PDB file of C-alpha atoms in Angstrom:
ATOM      1  CA  LEU V  36      65.371 162.007   8.929  1.00  0.00           C
ATOM      2  CA  ASP V  37      65.903 163.895  10.514  1.00  0.00           C
ATOM      3  CA  ARG V  38      62.585 165.203  11.238  1.00  0.00           C
ATOM      4  CA  SER V  39      60.419 163.225  11.031  1.00  0.00           C
ATOM      5  CA  SER V  40      62.469 162.246  14.946  1.00  0.00           C
ATOM      6  CA  THR V  41      59.985 164.963  15.670  1.00  0.00           C
ATOM      7  CA  THR V  42      56.877 165.575  12.926  1.00  0.00           C
ATOM      8  CA  PRO V  43      56.010 163.108  10.247  1.00  0.00           C
ATOM      9  CA  VAL V  44      56.858 163.041   6.908  1.00  0.00           C
ATOM     10  CA  VAL V  45      55.432 162.355   3.662  1.00  0.00           C
ATOM     11  CA  VAL V  46      58.486 161.738   1.282  1.00  0.00           C
ATOM     12  CA  ASP V  47      57.325 162.797  -2.233  1.00  0.00           C
ATOM     13  CA  LEU V  48      59.123 161.224  -5.022  1.00  0.00           C
ATOM     14  CA  TRP V  49      58.717 162.059  -8.692  1.00  0.00           C
ATOM     15  CA  ALA V  50      60.621 163.436 -11.988  1.00  0.00           C
ATOM     16  CA  PRO V  51      59.184 166.362 -14.285  1.00  0.00           C
ATOM     17  CA  TRP V  52      58.381 164.524 -17.309  1.00  0.00           C
ATOM     18  CA  CYS V  53      55.756 162.407 -14.846  1.00  0.00           C
ATOM     19  CA  GLY V  54      51.628 163.469 -16.081  1.00  0.00           C
ATOM     20  CA  PRO V  55      50.499 161.957 -12.401  1.00  0.00           C
ATOM     21  CA  CYS V  56      52.867 163.337 -10.697  1.00  0.00           C
ATOM     22  CA  LYS V  57      52.113 166.773 -11.719  1.00  0.00           C
ATOM     23  CA  THR V  58      47.940 165.841 -10.825  1.00  0.00           C
ATOM     24  CA  LEU V  59      49.600 164.195  -7.443  1.00  0.00           C
ATOM     25  CA  GLY V  60      51.228 166.916  -6.425  1.00  0.00           C
ATOM     26  CA  PRO V  61      49.537 169.372  -5.762  1.00  0.00           C
ATOM     27  CA  ILE V  62      47.379 167.988  -3.582  1.00  0.00           C
ATOM     28  CA  LEU V  63      49.564 166.376  -1.291  1.00  0.00           C
ATOM     29  CA  GLU V  64      50.980 170.249  -0.832  1.00  0.00           C
ATOM     30  CA  LYS V  65      47.692 171.217  -0.497  1.00  0.00           C
ATOM     31  CA  VAL V  66      46.223 168.266   2.173  1.00  0.00           C
ATOM     32  CA  VAL V  67      49.448 168.721   4.149  1.00  0.00           C
ATOM     33  CA  GLY V  68      49.556 171.853   3.999  1.00  0.00           C
ATOM     34  CA  GLU V  69      46.611 172.068   5.689  1.00  0.00           C
ATOM     35  CA  THR V  70      48.075 170.574   8.835  1.00  0.00           C
ATOM     36  CA  ASP V  71      49.550 173.570  10.025  1.00  0.00           C
ATOM     37  CA  GLY V  72      52.830 171.895  10.450  1.00  0.00           C
ATOM     38  CA  GLN V  73      52.005 168.774  12.116  1.00  0.00           C
ATOM     39  CA  VAL V  74      52.367 166.523   8.580  1.00  0.00           C
ATOM     40  CA  VAL V  75      55.848 168.408   6.421  1.00  0.00           C
ATOM     41  CA  LEU V  76      55.966 167.280   3.225  1.00  0.00           C
ATOM     42  CA  ALA V  77      59.255 166.490   1.228  1.00  0.00           C
ATOM     43  CA  LYS V  78      59.906 166.271  -2.346  1.00  0.00           C
ATOM     44  CA  VAL V  79      62.244 164.945  -3.661  1.00  0.00           C
ATOM     45  CA  ASN V  80      63.178 164.836  -7.953  1.00  0.00           C
ATOM     46  CA  VAL V  81      64.032 161.301  -8.415  1.00  0.00           C
ATOM     47  CA  ASP V  82      66.432 162.245 -10.916  1.00  0.00           C
ATOM     48  CA  GLU V  83      68.341 164.657  -9.985  1.00  0.00           C
ATOM     49  CA  ASN V  84      68.391 162.214  -6.542  1.00  0.00           C
ATOM     50  CA  PRO V  85      68.466 158.763  -7.514  1.00  0.00           C
ATOM     51  CA  GLN V  86      70.446 157.830  -4.078  1.00  0.00           C
ATOM     52  CA  VAL V  87      66.978 158.864  -2.174  1.00  0.00           C
ATOM     53  CA  SER V  88      64.955 156.693  -5.132  1.00  0.00           C
ATOM     54  CA  GLN V  89      67.805 153.657  -4.185  1.00  0.00           C
ATOM     55  CA  ALA V  90      66.789 154.486  -0.490  1.00  0.00           C
ATOM     56  CA  PHE V  91      63.690 153.158  -0.651  1.00  0.00           C
ATOM     57  CA  ARG V  92      63.786 150.380  -3.751  1.00  0.00           C
ATOM     58  CA  VAL V  93      61.280 153.161  -5.623  1.00  0.00           C
ATOM     59  CA  GLN V  94      59.592 151.125  -8.592  1.00  0.00           C
ATOM     60  CA  GLY V  95      57.449 153.275 -10.307  1.00  0.00           C
ATOM     61  CA  ILE V  96      56.367 156.884  -9.922  1.00  0.00           C
ATOM     62  CA  PRO V  97      54.909 158.554  -8.194  1.00  0.00           C
ATOM     63  CA  ALA V  98      55.709 157.141  -4.588  1.00  0.00           C
ATOM     64  CA  VAL V  99      54.711 158.768  -1.290  1.00  0.00           C
ATOM     65  CA  TYR V 100      56.266 157.860   1.992  1.00  0.00           C
ATOM     66  CA  ALA V 101      54.807 158.573   5.461  1.00  0.00           C
ATOM     67  CA  VAL V 102      58.156 158.333   7.789  1.00  0.00           C
ATOM     68  CA  ALA V 103      58.033 157.927  11.863  1.00  0.00           C
ATOM     69  CA  ASP V 104      60.910 158.347  14.053  1.00  0.00           C
ATOM     70  CA  GLY V 105      63.095 157.726  11.198  1.00  0.00           C
ATOM     71  CA  LYS V 106      60.610 154.369   9.901  1.00  0.00           C
ATOM     72  CA  VAL V 107      58.620 153.654   6.968  1.00  0.00           C
ATOM     73  CA  VAL V 108      55.855 153.486   8.096  1.00  0.00           C
ATOM     74  CA  ASP V 109      53.400 153.970   5.363  1.00  0.00           C
ATOM     75  CA  GLY V 110      52.962 154.862   1.562  1.00  0.00           C
ATOM     76  CA  PHE V 111      51.806 154.910  -1.802  1.00  0.00           C
ATOM     77  CA  VAL V 112      52.928 154.147  -5.233  1.00  0.00           C
ATOM     78  CA  GLY V 113      50.819 156.624  -8.458  1.00  0.00           C
ATOM     79  CA  ALA V 114      48.230 158.999  -7.976  1.00  0.00           C
ATOM     80  CA  GLN V 115      45.104 159.308  -5.771  1.00  0.00           C
ATOM     81  CA  PRO V 116      42.376 161.088  -5.706  1.00  0.00           C
ATOM     82  CA  GLU V 117      42.157 163.999  -2.448  1.00  0.00           C
ATOM     83  CA  ALA V 118      40.026 162.518  -0.022  1.00  0.00           C
ATOM     84  CA  ASN V 119      42.307 159.193  -0.717  1.00  0.00           C
ATOM     85  CA  VAL V 120      45.736 162.005   0.660  1.00  0.00           C
ATOM     86  CA  ARG V 121      43.542 163.042   2.802  1.00  0.00           C
ATOM     87  CA  GLU V 122      42.717 159.346   4.175  1.00  0.00           C
ATOM     88  CA  PHE V 123      47.114 158.871   3.945  1.00  0.00           C
ATOM     89  CA  VAL V 124      47.472 161.903   6.130  1.00  0.00           C
ATOM     90  CA  GLY V 125      44.883 162.020   8.344  1.00  0.00           C
ATOM     91  CA  ARG V 126      46.510 158.373   9.934  1.00  0.00           C
ATOM     92  CA  LEU V 127      49.391 160.465  10.683  1.00  0.00           C
ATOM     93  CA  GLN V 128      48.393 163.804  12.276  1.00  0.00           C
ATOM     94  CA  PRO V 129      48.584 163.506  16.253  1.00  0.00           C
ATOM     95  CA  SER V 130      45.366 162.283  17.887  1.00  0.00           C
ATOM     96  CA  GLU V 131      42.731 165.092  20.623  1.00  0.00           C
ATOM     97  CA  ALA V 132      45.102 163.430  23.387  1.00  0.00           C
ATOM     98  CA  ASP V 133      48.724 163.212  20.880  1.00  0.00           C
ATOM     99  CA  GLN V 134      47.577 167.365  21.203  1.00  0.00           C
ATOM    100  CA  GLU V 135      46.582 167.936  25.291  1.00  0.00           C
ATOM    101  CA  ILE V 136      50.164 166.053  25.237  1.00  0.00           C
ATOM    102  CA  ALA V 137      52.416 167.872  23.654  1.00  0.00           C
ATOM    103  CA  ARG V 138      50.798 171.726  24.472  1.00  0.00           C
ATOM    104  CA  LEU V 139      50.933 170.336  28.723  1.00  0.00           C
ATOM    105  CA  LEU V 140      54.168 169.730  27.381  1.00  0.00           C
ATOM    106  CA  ALA V 141      55.013 173.314  26.455  1.00  0.00           C
ATOM    107  CA  ALA V 142      53.253 174.594  29.980  1.00  0.00           C
ATOM    108  CA  GLY V 143      55.727 171.794  31.693  1.00  0.00           C
ATOM    109  CA  ASP V 144      54.699 172.815  34.283  1.00  0.00           C
ATOM    110  CA  GLU V 145      53.958 170.875  38.172  1.00  0.00           C
ATOM    111  CA  VAL V 146      51.301 170.470  37.380  1.00  0.00           C
ATOM    112  CA  SER V 147      50.940 169.648  33.665  1.00  0.00           C
ATOM    113  CA  LEU V 148      53.379 167.354  33.582  1.00  0.00           C
ATOM    114  CA  ARG V 149      52.134 165.330  36.503  1.00  0.00           C
ATOM    115  CA  GLN V 150      48.304 165.316  33.991  1.00  0.00           C
ATOM    116  CA  VAL V 151      51.045 164.285  30.711  1.00  0.00           C
ATOM    117  CA  LEU V 152      51.638 161.365  33.862  1.00  0.00           C
ATOM    118  CA  GLU V 153      48.147 160.450  34.415  1.00  0.00           C
ATOM    119  CA  SER V 154      47.412 159.797  30.765  1.00  0.00           C
ATOM    120  CA  ARG V 155      51.239 157.951  29.712  1.00  0.00           C
ATOM    121  CA  PRO V 156      52.435 157.121  32.812  1.00  0.00           C
ATOM    122  CA  ASP V 157      55.975 156.084  31.191  1.00  0.00           C
ATOM    123  CA  HIS V 158      55.993 159.241  29.012  1.00  0.00           C
ATOM    124  CA  HIS V 159      59.884 160.069  28.494  1.00  0.00           C
ATOM    125  CA  ASP V 160      59.948 163.548  28.437  1.00  0.00           C
ATOM    126  CA  ALA V 161      57.486 164.930  31.084  1.00  0.00           C
ATOM    127  CA  ILE V 162      58.960 162.627  32.945  1.00  0.00           C
ATOM    128  CA  VAL V 163      62.522 164.246  32.273  1.00  0.00           C
ATOM    129  CA  ALA V 164      60.722 167.719  32.980  1.00  0.00           C
ATOM    130  CA  LEU V 165      59.425 167.018  35.859  1.00  0.00           C
ATOM    131  CA  ALA V 166      62.286 164.819  37.857  1.00  0.00           C
ATOM    132  CA  GLU V 167      64.068 168.142  37.074  1.00  0.00           C
ATOM    133  CA  LEU V 168      61.694 170.158  38.254  1.00  0.00           C
ATOM    134  CA  LEU V 169      61.954 168.115  42.083  1.00  0.00           C
ATOM    135  CA  ALA V 170      65.685 167.232  41.860  1.00  0.00           C
ATOM    136  CA  GLU V 171      66.485 171.710  41.205  1.00  0.00           C
ATOM    137  CA  ARG V 172      63.180 172.036  44.371  1.00  0.00           C
ATOM    138  CA  ARG V 173      64.753 169.534  46.201  1.00  0.00           C
ATOM    139  CA  GLU V 174      61.071 169.960  49.081  1.00  0.00           C
ATOM    140  CA  ASP V 175      60.451 166.444  51.433  1.00  0.00           C
ATOM    141  CA  GLY V 176      61.040 163.535  49.323  1.00  0.00           C
ATOM    142  CA  ASP V 177      61.226 165.499  45.941  1.00  0.00           C
ATOM    143  CA  VAL V 178      64.409 164.115  45.651  1.00  0.00           C
ATOM    144  CA  ASP V 179      62.942 160.435  46.530  1.00  0.00           C
ATOM    145  CA  GLU V 180      60.352 160.909  44.123  1.00  0.00           C
ATOM    146  CA  ALA V 181      62.904 162.396  40.544  1.00  0.00           C
ATOM    147  CA  LEU V 182      64.965 158.792  41.536  1.00  0.00           C
ATOM    148  CA  ALA V 183      61.740 156.960  41.505  1.00  0.00           C
ATOM    149  CA  LEU V 184      60.755 158.494  38.627  1.00  0.00           C
ATOM    150  CA  LEU V 185      63.223 158.239  36.311  1.00  0.00           C
ATOM    151  CA  GLY V 186      63.230 154.871  37.478  1.00  0.00           C
ATOM    152  CA  ARG V 187      60.155 154.203  35.229  1.00  0.00           C
ATOM    153  CA  ILE V 188      62.119 154.829  31.350  1.00  0.00           C
ATOM    154  CA  PRO V 189      65.359 153.442  29.631  1.00  0.00           C
ATOM    155  CA  GLU V 190      68.319 155.226  31.035  1.00  0.00           C
ATOM    156  CA  THR V 191      69.740 158.296  28.826  1.00  0.00           C
ATOM    157  CA  PRO V 192      72.436 161.245  28.443  1.00  0.00           C
ATOM    158  CA  GLU V 193      69.683 163.258  29.617  1.00  0.00           C
ATOM    159  CA  THR V 194      68.395 160.820  32.221  1.00  0.00           C
ATOM    160  CA  ARG V 195      71.585 160.534  33.894  1.00  0.00           C
ATOM    161  CA  ARG V 196      71.760 163.982  34.282  1.00  0.00           C
ATOM    162  CA  VAL V 197      68.801 164.877  35.980  1.00  0.00           C
ATOM    163  CA  GLY V 198      69.993 162.026  38.029  1.00  0.00           C
ATOM    164  CA  ALA V 199      72.925 162.894  38.819  1.00  0.00           C
ATOM    165  CA  LEU V 200      71.248 166.778  39.485  1.00  0.00           C
ATOM    166  CA  ALA V 201      68.816 165.036  42.209  1.00  0.00           C
ATOM    167  CA  ARG V 202      72.115 162.708  43.525  1.00  0.00           C
ATOM    168  CA  ILE V 203      74.472 165.838  44.244  1.00  0.00           C
ATOM    169  CA  GLY V 204      72.367 168.582  44.991  1.00  0.00           C
ATOM    170  CA  ASP V 205      73.865 171.640  44.114  1.00  0.00           C
ATOM    171  CA  GLY V 206      75.881 171.084  40.649  1.00  0.00           C
ATOM    172  CA  PRO V 207      72.782 172.668  38.363  1.00  0.00           C
ATOM    173  CA  ALA V 208      74.276 176.458  39.706  1.00  0.00           C
ATOM    174  CA  ASP V 209      77.961 175.016  39.814  1.00  0.00           C
ATOM    175  CA  ALA V 210      77.126 173.874  35.774  1.00  0.00           C
ATOM    176  CA  ASP V 211      75.963 177.115  35.263  1.00  0.00           C
ATOM    177  CA  GLY V 212      79.092 178.849  35.975  1.00  0.00           C
ATOM    178  CA  ALA V 213      83.062 178.123  35.325  1.00  0.00           C
ATOM    179  CA  GLY V 214      82.907 174.764  36.482  1.00  0.00           C
ATOM    180  CA  ASP V 215      84.958 174.901  39.057  1.00  0.00           C
ATOM    181  CA  ASP V 216      83.277 174.333  42.374  1.00  0.00           C
ATOM    182  CA  ILE V 217      83.128 170.542  40.574  1.00  0.00           C
ATOM    183  CA  VAL V 218      86.509 170.464  39.206  1.00  0.00           C
ATOM    184  CA  ALA V 219      87.343 170.831  43.212  1.00  0.00           C
ATOM    185  CA  LYS V 220      85.386 167.965  44.773  1.00  0.00           C
ATOM    186  CA  LEU V 221      86.600 165.661  41.975  1.00  0.00           C
ATOM    187  CA  ASP V 222      89.722 166.492  42.802  1.00  0.00           C
ATOM    188  CA  GLY V 223      89.242 166.463  46.476  1.00  0.00           C
ATOM    189  CA  LEU V 224      87.565 162.557  46.102  1.00  0.00           C
ATOM    190  CA  LEU V 225      89.554 161.569  43.215  1.00  0.00           C
ATOM    191  CA  ASP V 226      91.989 159.502  45.656  1.00  0.00           C
ATOM    192  CA  GLN V 227      88.905 157.676  47.064  1.00  0.00           C
ATOM    193  CA  VAL V 228      87.399 156.464  44.516  1.00  0.00           C
ATOM    194  CA  LYS V 229      88.439 153.259  44.611  1.00  0.00           C
ATOM    195  CA  ALA V 230      87.518 151.899  47.842  1.00  0.00           C
ATOM    196  CA  ASP V 231      85.128 154.287  48.668  1.00  0.00           C
ATOM    197  CA  ASP V 232      81.160 152.984  46.609  1.00  0.00           C
ATOM    198  CA  ASP V 233      79.775 156.479  47.756  1.00  0.00           C
ATOM    199  CA  ALA V 234      82.262 158.422  46.219  1.00  0.00           C
ATOM    200  CA  ARG V 235      83.016 156.549  43.180  1.00  0.00           C
ATOM    201  CA  GLN V 236      78.630 157.601  43.218  1.00  0.00           C
ATOM    202  CA  GLN V 237      79.090 161.700  43.300  1.00  0.00           C
ATOM    203  CA  TYR V 238      82.649 161.932  41.309  1.00  0.00           C
ATOM    204  CA  VAL V 239      80.699 160.222  37.912  1.00  0.00           C
ATOM    205  CA  ASP V 240      77.579 162.700  38.775  1.00  0.00           C
ATOM    206  CA  LEU V 241      80.329 165.591  39.341  1.00  0.00           C
ATOM    207  CA  LEU V 242      80.652 164.730  35.241  1.00  0.00           C
ATOM    208  CA  GLU V 243      77.538 164.442  34.300  1.00  0.00           C
ATOM    209  CA  VAL V 244      76.649 167.842  36.230  1.00  0.00           C
ATOM    210  CA  LEU V 245      79.855 169.283  34.569  1.00  0.00           C
ATOM    211  CA  GLY V 246      78.806 167.571  31.423  1.00  0.00           C
ATOM    212  CA  PRO V 247      80.208 166.300  27.743  1.00  0.00           C
ATOM    213  CA  ASP V 248      81.270 169.613  26.007  1.00  0.00           C
ATOM    214  CA  ASP V 249      82.983 170.680  28.938  1.00  0.00           C
ATOM    215  CA  PRO V 250      87.138 170.187  27.936  1.00  0.00           C
ATOM    216  CA  ARG V 251      87.468 168.895  31.069  1.00  0.00           C
ATOM    217  CA  THR V 252      85.091 165.617  31.679  1.00  0.00           C
ATOM    218  CA  ALA V 253      87.004 163.532  28.968  1.00  0.00           C
ATOM    219  CA  ASP V 254      90.943 164.371  31.107  1.00  0.00           C
ATOM    220  CA  TYR V 255      88.537 163.392  34.848  1.00  0.00           C
ATOM    221  CA  ARG V 256      87.212 161.136  33.565  1.00  0.00           C
ATOM    222  CA  ARG V 257      90.363 159.423  32.287  1.00  0.00           C
ATOM    223  CA  ARG V 258      91.639 160.189  35.599  1.00  0.00           C
ATOM    224  CA  LEU V 259      89.376 158.082  37.207  1.00  0.00           C
ATOM    225  CA  THR V 260      90.148 155.143  34.915  1.00  0.00           C
ATOM    226  CA  ARG V 261      93.989 155.540  35.534  1.00  0.00           C
ATOM    227  CA  GLN V 262      92.260 155.593  39.339  1.00  0.00           C
ATOM    228  CA  LEU V 263      90.661 152.620  39.315  1.00  0.00           C
ATOM    229  CA  PHE V 264      92.596 149.991  37.425  1.00  0.00           C
TER     230      PHE V 264
END
């Protein structure tokens, strides 16, 4: 299920005593193996993993399910000829357009990211990556464009972090170091956050840049809450 968030997973539910399973298993392994990692295979012995069988509500085996983004998107029960298996797996493979987008995202430069957005204007990963590039470069119009890009997609922890970087400007260097400069700024802003909206926004942005893994973040969030309420 975790792997399916990035790569389609074919789940083969089988048992050692199942004759059709022995026929289907090698076909699945061959066809999925030929995708070169675009699809992965998970084989589950239902005798050893009854809870998985129950979760899939299996009525008979072999039972094969396609899982993408944590959800079952396709499936079949019973042995199938290789042609049918190829068609089933083929539906899970990324299109040529998807493969090109993956290549551009891996390149990660501004030109490549803008190419992604030409065809997929709301592509989350491309938007976040390009907005971060603009937030760090900070040439004329970069900050406004970065914030406008982030406004296209729903808010997530990552969009909040990049938005904060865009607004406060000098965050990345501080965040990579000990964070002492950020902490000093937080201390200086604390008395202003209740009455000054801009100060409160800057305080919150600094916390985003400091990051949830920094042990000081939780303390300064508590201080903000006490100050406001």
